[in-house]
mmCIF file of C-alpha atoms in Angstrom:
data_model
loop_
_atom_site.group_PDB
_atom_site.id
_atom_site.type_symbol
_atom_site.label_atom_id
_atom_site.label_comp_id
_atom_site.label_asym_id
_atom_site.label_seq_id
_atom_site.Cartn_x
_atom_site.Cartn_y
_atom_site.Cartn_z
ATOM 1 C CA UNK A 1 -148.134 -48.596 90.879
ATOM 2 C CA UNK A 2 -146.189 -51.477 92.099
ATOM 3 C CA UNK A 3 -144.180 -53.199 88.866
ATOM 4 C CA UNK A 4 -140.832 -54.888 89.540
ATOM 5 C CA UNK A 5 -139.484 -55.834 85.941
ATOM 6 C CA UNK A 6 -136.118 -58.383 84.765
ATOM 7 C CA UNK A 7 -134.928 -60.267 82.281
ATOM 8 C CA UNK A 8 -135.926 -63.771 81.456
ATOM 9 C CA UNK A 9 -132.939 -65.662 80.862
ATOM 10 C CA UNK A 10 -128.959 -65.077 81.544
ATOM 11 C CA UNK A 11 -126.429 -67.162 80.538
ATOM 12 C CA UNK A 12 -122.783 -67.040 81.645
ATOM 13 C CA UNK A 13 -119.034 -69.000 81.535
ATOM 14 C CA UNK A 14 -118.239 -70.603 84.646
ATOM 15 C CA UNK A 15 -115.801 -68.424 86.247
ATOM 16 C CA UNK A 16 -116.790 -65.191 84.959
ATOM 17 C CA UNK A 17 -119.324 -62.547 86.779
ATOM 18 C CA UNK A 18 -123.307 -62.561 86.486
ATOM 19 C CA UNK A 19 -125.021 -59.296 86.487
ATOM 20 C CA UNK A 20 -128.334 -59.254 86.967
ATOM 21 C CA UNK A 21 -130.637 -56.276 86.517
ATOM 22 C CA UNK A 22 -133.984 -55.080 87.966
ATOM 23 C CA UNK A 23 -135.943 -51.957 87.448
ATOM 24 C CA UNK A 24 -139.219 -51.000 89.861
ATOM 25 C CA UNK A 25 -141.606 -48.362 89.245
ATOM 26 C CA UNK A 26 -142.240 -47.603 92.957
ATOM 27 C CA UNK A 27 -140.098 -45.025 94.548
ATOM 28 C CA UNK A 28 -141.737 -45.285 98.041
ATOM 29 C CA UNK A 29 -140.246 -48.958 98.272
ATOM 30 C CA UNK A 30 -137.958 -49.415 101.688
ATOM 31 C CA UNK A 31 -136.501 -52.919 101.266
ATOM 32 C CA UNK A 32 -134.720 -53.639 97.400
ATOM 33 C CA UNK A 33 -134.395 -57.394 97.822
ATOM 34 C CA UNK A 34 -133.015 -60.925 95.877
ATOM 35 C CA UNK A 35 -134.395 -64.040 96.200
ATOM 36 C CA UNK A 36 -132.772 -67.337 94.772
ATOM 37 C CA UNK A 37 -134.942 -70.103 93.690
ATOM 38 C CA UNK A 38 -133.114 -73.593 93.171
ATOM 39 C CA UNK A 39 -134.949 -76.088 91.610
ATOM 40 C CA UNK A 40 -137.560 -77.996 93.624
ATOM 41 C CA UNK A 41 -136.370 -75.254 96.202
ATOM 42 C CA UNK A 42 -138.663 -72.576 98.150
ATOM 43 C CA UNK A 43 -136.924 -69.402 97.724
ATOM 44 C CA UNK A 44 -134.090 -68.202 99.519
ATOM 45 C CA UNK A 45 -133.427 -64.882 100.581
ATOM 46 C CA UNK A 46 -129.653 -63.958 99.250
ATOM 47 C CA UNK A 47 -129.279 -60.014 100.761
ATOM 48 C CA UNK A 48 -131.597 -56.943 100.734
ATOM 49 C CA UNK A 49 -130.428 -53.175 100.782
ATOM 50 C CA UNK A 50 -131.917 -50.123 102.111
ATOM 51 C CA UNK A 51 -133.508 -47.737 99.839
ATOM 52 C CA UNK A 52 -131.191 -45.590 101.156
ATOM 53 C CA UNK A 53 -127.897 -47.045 100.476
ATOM 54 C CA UNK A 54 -126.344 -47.279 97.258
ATOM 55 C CA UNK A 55 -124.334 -50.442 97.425
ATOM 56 C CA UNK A 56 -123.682 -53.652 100.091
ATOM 57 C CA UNK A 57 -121.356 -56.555 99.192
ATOM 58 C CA UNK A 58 -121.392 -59.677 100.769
ATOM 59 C CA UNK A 59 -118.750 -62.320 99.792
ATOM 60 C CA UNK A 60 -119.337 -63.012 96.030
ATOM 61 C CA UNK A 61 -122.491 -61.271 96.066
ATOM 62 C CA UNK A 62 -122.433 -57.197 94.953
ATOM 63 C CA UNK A 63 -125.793 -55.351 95.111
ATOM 64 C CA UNK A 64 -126.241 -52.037 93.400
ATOM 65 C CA UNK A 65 -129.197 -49.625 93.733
ATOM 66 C CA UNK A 66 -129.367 -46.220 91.961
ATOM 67 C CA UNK A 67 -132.709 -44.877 92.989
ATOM 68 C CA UNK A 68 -132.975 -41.764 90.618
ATOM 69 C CA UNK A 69 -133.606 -44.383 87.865
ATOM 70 C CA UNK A 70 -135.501 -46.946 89.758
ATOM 71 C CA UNK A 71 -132.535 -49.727 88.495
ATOM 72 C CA UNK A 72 -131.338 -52.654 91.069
ATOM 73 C CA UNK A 73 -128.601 -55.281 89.975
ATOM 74 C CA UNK A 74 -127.006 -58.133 91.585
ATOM 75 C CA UNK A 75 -123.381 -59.009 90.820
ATOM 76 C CA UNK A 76 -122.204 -62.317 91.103
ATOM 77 C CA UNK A 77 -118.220 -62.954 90.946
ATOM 78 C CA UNK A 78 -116.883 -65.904 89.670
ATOM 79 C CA UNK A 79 -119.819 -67.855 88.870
ATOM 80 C CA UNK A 80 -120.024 -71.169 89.595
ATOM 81 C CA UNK A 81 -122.564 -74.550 88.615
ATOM 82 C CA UNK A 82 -124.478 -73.995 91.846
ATOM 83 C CA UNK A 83 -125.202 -71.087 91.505
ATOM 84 C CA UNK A 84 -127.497 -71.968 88.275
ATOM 85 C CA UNK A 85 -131.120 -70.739 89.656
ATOM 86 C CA UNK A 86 -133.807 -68.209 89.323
ATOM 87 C CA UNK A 87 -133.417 -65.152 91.057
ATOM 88 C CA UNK A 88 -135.832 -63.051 91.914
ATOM 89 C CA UNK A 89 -135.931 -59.400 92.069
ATOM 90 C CA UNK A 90 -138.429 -57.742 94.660
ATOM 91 C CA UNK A 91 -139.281 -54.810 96.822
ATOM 92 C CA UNK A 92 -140.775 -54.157 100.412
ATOM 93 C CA UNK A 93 -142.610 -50.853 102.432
ATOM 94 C CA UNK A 94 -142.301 -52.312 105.755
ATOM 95 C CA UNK A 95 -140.931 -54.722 108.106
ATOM 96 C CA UNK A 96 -144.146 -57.090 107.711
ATOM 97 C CA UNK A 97 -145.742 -55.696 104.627
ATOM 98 C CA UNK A 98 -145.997 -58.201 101.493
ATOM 99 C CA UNK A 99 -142.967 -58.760 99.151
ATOM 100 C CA UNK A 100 -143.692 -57.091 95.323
ATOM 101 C CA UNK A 101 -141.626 -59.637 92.992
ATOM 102 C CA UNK A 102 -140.413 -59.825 89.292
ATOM 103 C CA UNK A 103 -140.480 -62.194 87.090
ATOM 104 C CA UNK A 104 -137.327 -63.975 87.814
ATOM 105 C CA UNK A 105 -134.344 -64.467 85.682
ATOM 106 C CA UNK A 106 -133.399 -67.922 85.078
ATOM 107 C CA UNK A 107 -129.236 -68.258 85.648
ATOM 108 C CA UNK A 108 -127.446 -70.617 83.318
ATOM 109 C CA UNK A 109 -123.764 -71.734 83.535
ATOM 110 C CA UNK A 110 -121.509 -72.730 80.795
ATOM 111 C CA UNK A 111 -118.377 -74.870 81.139
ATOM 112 C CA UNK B 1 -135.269 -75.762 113.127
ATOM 113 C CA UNK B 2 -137.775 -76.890 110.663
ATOM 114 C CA UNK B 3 -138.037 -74.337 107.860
ATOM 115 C CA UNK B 4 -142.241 -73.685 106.467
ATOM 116 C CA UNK B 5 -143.597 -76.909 105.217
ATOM 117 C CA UNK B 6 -146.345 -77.038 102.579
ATOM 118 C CA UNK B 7 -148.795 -80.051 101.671
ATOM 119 C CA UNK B 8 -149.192 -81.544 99.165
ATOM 120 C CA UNK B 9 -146.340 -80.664 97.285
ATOM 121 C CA UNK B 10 -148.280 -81.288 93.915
ATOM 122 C CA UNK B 11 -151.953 -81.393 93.157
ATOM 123 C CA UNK B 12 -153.425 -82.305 89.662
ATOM 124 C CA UNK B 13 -157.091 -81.790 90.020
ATOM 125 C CA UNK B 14 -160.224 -81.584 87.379
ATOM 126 C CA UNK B 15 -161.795 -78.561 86.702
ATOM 127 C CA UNK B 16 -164.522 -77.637 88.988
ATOM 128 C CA UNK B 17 -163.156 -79.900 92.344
ATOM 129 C CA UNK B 18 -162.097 -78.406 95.326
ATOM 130 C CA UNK B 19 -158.161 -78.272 95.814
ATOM 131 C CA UNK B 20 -157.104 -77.498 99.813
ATOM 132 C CA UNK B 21 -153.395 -76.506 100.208
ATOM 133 C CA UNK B 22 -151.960 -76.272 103.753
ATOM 134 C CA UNK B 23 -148.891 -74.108 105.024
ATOM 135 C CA UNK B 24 -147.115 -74.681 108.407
ATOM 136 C CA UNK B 25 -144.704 -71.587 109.209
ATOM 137 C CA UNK B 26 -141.712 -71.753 111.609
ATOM 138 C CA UNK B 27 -142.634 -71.983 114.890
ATOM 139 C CA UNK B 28 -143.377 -68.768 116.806
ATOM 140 C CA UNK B 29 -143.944 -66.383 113.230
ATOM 141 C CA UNK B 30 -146.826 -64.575 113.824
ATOM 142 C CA UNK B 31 -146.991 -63.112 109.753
ATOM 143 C CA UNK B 32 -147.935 -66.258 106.929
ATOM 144 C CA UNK B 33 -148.229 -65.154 103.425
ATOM 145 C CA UNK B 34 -149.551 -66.781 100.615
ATOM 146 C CA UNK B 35 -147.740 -66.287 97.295
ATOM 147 C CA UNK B 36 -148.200 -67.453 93.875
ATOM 148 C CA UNK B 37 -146.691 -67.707 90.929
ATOM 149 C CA UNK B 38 -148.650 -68.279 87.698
ATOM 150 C CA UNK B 39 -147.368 -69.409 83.905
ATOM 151 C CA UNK B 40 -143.779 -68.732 84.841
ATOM 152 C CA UNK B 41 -144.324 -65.235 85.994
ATOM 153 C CA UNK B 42 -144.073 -63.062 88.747
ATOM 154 C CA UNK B 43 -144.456 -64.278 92.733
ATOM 155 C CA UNK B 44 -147.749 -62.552 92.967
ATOM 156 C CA UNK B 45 -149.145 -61.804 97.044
ATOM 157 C CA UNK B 46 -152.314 -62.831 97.891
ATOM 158 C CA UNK B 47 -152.459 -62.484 101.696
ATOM 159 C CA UNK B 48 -150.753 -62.074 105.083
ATOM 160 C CA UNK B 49 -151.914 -63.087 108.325
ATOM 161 C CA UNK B 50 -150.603 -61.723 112.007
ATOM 162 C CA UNK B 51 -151.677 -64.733 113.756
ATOM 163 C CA UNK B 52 -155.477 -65.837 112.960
ATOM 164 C CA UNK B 53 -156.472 -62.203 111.823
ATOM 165 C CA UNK B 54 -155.992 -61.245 107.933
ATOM 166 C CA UNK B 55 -153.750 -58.178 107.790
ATOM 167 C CA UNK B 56 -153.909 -57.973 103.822
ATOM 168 C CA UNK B 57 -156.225 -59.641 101.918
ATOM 169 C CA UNK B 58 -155.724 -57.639 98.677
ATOM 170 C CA UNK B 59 -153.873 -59.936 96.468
ATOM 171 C CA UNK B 60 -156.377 -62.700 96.595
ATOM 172 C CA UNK B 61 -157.969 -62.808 93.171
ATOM 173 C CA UNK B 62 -162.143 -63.556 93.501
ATOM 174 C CA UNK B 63 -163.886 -65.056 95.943
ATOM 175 C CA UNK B 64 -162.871 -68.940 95.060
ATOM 176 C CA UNK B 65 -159.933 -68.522 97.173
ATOM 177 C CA UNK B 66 -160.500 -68.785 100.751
ATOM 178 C CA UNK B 67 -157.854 -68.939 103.147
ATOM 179 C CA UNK B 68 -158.396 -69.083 106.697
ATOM 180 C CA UNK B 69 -155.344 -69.634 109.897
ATOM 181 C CA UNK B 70 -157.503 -71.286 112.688
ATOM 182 C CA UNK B 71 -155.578 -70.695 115.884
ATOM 183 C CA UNK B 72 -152.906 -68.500 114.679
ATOM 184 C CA UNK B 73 -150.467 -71.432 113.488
ATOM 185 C CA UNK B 74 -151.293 -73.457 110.449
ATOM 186 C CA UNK B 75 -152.976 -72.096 107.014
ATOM 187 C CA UNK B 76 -155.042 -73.413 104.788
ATOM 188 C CA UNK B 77 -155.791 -71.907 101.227
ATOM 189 C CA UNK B 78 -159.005 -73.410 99.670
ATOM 190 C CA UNK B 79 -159.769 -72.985 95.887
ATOM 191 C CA UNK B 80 -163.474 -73.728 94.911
ATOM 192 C CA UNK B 81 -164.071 -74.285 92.444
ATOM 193 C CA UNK B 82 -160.823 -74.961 90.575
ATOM 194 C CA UNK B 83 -160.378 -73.071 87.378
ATOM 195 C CA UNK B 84 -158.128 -73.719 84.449
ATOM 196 C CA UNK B 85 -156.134 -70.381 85.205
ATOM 197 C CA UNK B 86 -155.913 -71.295 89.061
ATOM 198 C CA UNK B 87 -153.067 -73.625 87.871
ATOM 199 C CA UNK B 88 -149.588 -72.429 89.220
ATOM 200 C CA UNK B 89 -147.393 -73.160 91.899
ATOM 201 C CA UNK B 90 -148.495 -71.523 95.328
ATOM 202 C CA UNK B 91 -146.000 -70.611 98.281
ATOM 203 C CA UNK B 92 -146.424 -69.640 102.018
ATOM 204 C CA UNK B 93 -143.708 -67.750 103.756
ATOM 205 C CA UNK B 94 -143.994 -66.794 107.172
ATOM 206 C CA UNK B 95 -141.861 -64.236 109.297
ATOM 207 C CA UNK B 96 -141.706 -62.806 112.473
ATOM 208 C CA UNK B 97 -141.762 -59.508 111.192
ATOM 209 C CA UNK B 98 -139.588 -57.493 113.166
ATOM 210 C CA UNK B 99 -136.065 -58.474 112.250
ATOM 211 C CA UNK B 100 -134.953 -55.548 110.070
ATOM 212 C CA UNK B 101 -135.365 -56.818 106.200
ATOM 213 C CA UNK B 102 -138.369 -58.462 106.795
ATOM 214 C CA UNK B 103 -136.778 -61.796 106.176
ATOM 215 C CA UNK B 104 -139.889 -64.044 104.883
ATOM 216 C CA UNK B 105 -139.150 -67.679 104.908
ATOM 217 C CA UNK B 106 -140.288 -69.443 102.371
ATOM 218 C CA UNK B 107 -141.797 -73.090 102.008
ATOM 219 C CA UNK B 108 -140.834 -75.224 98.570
ATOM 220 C CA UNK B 109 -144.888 -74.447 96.922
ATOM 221 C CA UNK B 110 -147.004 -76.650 96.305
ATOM 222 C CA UNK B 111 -147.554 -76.876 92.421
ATOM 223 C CA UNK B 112 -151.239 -76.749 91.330
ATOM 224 C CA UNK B 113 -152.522 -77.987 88.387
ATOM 225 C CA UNK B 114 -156.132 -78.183 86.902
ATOM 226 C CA UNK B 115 -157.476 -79.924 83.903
#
């Protein structure tokens, strides 16, 4: 079945890194993807990997996929205020198939 | 570029009425989705169009929902009648759909609420 699955809540000092994890139950998934929802916002796409690649980095932003256990995490270095948001976990089959999402975890920032 | 636009961007209707929410996708996307997410949990689907034809209908919950994309550009989702549990906020996304990644753009929602 199709079940993407995160935590609710995540709260973190300014400066310091944000992981945040996902788990999916469906192996036959293509596209791992995040999704960052500011408030009043539509959401934004923030990278995707491959199910067939184990880790892509883009600037701040760290992605992680181990595939044997179904477990995808986003890393987030030095946090900062705007990046306070929901992000949402999800999974694709295809290049035009729909998107399965979590539940979103909802990224605080301390001072 | 405009990004997707949705109308209205918040409805509060009574229980029973008719609620239509409309989706305009970037220019050119042949693929519109309709999303929603309910209570505070997950984006659920509920369809995808390629142009004016429904690809996947599968996510759309009973028969109160209609959706229809006259002309292969704008959406409309119609709920009728409204029910309590109908309340949420809905999104539309729209892609061209064959970028690798499948980028679907999303529109801000439009947040639905019955009484």
């Amino acid at each position: 079945g199709e079940d993407v699955e995160q935590s609710l809540f995540l709260s973190v000092r300014e400066g310091d890194s944000s992981v945040i994890n996902c788990t999916y139950t469906d192996s036959s998934s293509t596209y791992l993807y995040w999704y960052k929802q500011e408030p009043g916002a539509g959401l934004q796409l923030l990278t995707y990997i491959f199910s067939n690649m184990d880790m892509k980095q883009d600037q701040r932003l760290t992605v992680l996929l181990n595939k044997k256990d179904k477990h995808l995490s986003l890393r987030i270095a030095d946090t900062q205020t705007g990046d306070s948001a929901i992000y949402f976990c999800a999974e694709g089959y295809s290049s035009a198939s729909k998107i399965i999402f979590g539940s979103g975890t909802r990224l605080s920032i301390r001072p | 570029e405009a990004g997707v636009t949705q109308f209205p961007s918040h409805s509060v209707i009574e229980k029973g009425q008719t609620v239509t929410l409309r989706c305009d996708p970037i220019s050119g996307h042949d693929n519109l989705y309709w999303y929603r997410r309910v209570m505070g949990k997950e984006i659920k689907f509920l369809l995808h169009f390629v142009k004016e034809s429904k690809q996947d209908e599968s996510g759309m919950p009973n028969n109160r929902f209609l959706a229809e994309r006259t002309g292969g550009t704008y959406s409309t989702l119609k709920v009728q009648p409204a029910e309590l549990e109908d309340s949420g906020v809905y999104f539309c996304a729209s892609s061209q759909g064959t970028s690798l990644g499948n980028e679907q753009f999303f529109g801000p929602g439009t947040r639905l609420t019955v009484l």
